[in-house]
């Protein structure tokens, strides 16, 4: 999911996430949670670094947890570079969230 830049910070991303999470929990009551691939903030571009940091903060506020000890690389992109990512999970409501 993504929200275009000029309408970010209006709660749309939060609403999209919460709606999707609610639908997953309703349609698949015994799910193990939503898994997210989230870019790490370890880039040289300071603007991109700030965007990534804010994204991670948003997910954290929404109850998404980083799967610690998991080294995850995004599959090769067009430039042939593998990007290190956080693998994060939003546990379902029936789980205490301790990962």
Short mmCIF file of C-alpha atoms in Angstrom, two decimals:
data_model
loop_
_atom_site.label_atom_id
_atom_site.label_comp_id
_atom_site.label_asym_id
_atom_site.label_seq_id
_atom_site.Cartn_x
_atom_site.Cartn_y
_atom_site.Cartn_z
CA UNK A 1 0.00 0.00 0.00
CA UNK A 2 1.14 3.52 -0.61
CA UNK A 3 -0.27 7.02 -0.30
CA UNK A 4 0.83 9.71 -2.73
CA UNK A 5 3.06 12.36 -1.21
CA UNK A 6 0.73 15.35 -1.39
CA UNK A 7 -1.95 13.66 0.75
CA UNK A 8 0.28 11.92 3.28
CA UNK A 9 -0.04 12.85 6.95
CA UNK A 10 -3.86 12.90 6.66
CA UNK A 11 -4.54 9.49 8.26
CA UNK A 12 -5.19 7.71 4.97
CA UNK A 13 -2.33 5.21 5.39
CA UNK A 14 -3.45 4.41 8.93
CA UNK A 15 -7.04 3.91 7.74
CA UNK A 16 -5.95 1.66 4.85
CA UNK A 17 -3.80 -0.42 7.16
CA UNK A 18 -6.45 -0.76 9.87
CA UNK A 19 -9.13 -1.64 7.31
CA UNK A 20 -6.93 -4.29 5.69
CA UNK A 21 -5.93 -5.74 9.04
CA UNK A 22 -9.59 -5.87 10.12
CA UNK A 23 -10.59 -7.64 6.92
CA UNK A 24 -7.79 -10.21 7.30
CA UNK A 25 -8.82 -10.92 10.90
CA UNK A 26 -12.49 -11.22 9.92
CA UNK A 27 -11.98 -13.38 6.82
CA UNK A 28 -9.25 -15.57 8.30
CA UNK A 29 -9.91 -15.69 12.07
CA UNK A 30 -7.02 -18.07 12.79
CA UNK A 31 -4.42 -16.13 10.75
CA UNK A 32 -0.86 -15.73 11.97
CA UNK A 33 -0.76 -12.01 11.21
CA UNK A 34 0.11 -9.71 8.34
CA UNK A 35 3.70 -9.89 7.16
CA UNK A 36 5.33 -6.70 5.86
CA UNK A 37 8.57 -6.11 3.95
CA UNK A 38 9.75 -2.68 5.10
CA UNK A 39 12.87 -0.93 3.75
CA UNK A 40 15.49 -0.17 6.39
CA UNK A 41 16.47 3.45 6.86
CA UNK A 42 20.14 2.73 6.08
CA UNK A 43 20.36 4.81 2.87
CA UNK A 44 22.59 7.78 2.08
CA UNK A 45 19.82 10.07 0.80
CA UNK A 46 18.66 12.01 3.89
CA UNK A 47 15.19 12.68 2.45
CA UNK A 48 14.64 9.00 1.71
CA UNK A 49 16.06 8.10 5.12
CA UNK A 50 13.47 10.35 6.82
CA UNK A 51 10.63 8.86 4.76
CA UNK A 52 11.68 5.35 5.75
CA UNK A 53 12.05 6.29 9.40
CA UNK A 54 8.53 7.79 9.46
CA UNK A 55 7.16 4.65 7.78
CA UNK A 56 8.70 2.42 10.44
CA UNK A 57 7.36 4.70 13.19
CA UNK A 58 3.85 4.54 11.71
CA UNK A 59 3.90 0.76 11.57
CA UNK A 60 5.20 0.60 15.14
CA UNK A 61 2.34 2.83 16.34
CA UNK A 62 -0.06 0.47 14.58
CA UNK A 63 1.28 -2.52 16.55
CA UNK A 64 3.58 -3.95 13.90
CA UNK A 65 6.66 -5.69 15.31
CA UNK A 66 10.09 -6.25 13.75
CA UNK A 67 10.96 -9.93 13.54
CA UNK A 68 14.30 -9.79 15.34
CA UNK A 69 17.12 -11.98 14.16
CA UNK A 70 15.69 -12.30 10.65
CA UNK A 71 18.03 -11.16 7.89
CA UNK A 72 15.85 -10.42 4.90
CA UNK A 73 16.95 -9.23 1.48
CA UNK A 74 14.51 -7.89 -1.09
CA UNK A 75 14.91 -9.90 -4.30
CA UNK A 76 17.11 -8.32 -6.95
CA UNK A 77 15.90 -5.07 -8.42
CA UNK A 78 16.64 -3.73 -11.93
CA UNK A 79 20.02 -2.39 -10.82
CA UNK A 80 21.08 -5.82 -9.53
CA UNK A 81 21.35 -4.62 -5.92
CA UNK A 82 19.82 -6.59 -3.07
CA UNK A 83 18.25 -4.34 -0.46
CA UNK A 84 18.26 -5.24 3.22
CA UNK A 85 14.73 -5.00 4.64
CA UNK A 86 12.96 -5.35 7.94
CA UNK A 87 10.55 -8.24 7.99
CA UNK A 88 7.71 -7.06 10.24
CA UNK A 89 4.50 -8.67 11.44
CA UNK A 90 1.20 -7.34 12.69
CA UNK A 91 0.09 -10.09 15.04
CA UNK A 92 -3.60 -11.01 15.04
CA UNK A 93 -5.68 -9.86 17.99
CA UNK A 94 -5.70 -13.36 19.48
CA UNK A 95 -1.91 -13.34 19.97
CA UNK A 96 -0.11 -11.45 22.72
CA UNK A 97 2.40 -9.99 20.24
CA UNK A 98 5.57 -11.24 21.90
CA UNK A 99 7.88 -12.31 19.13
#
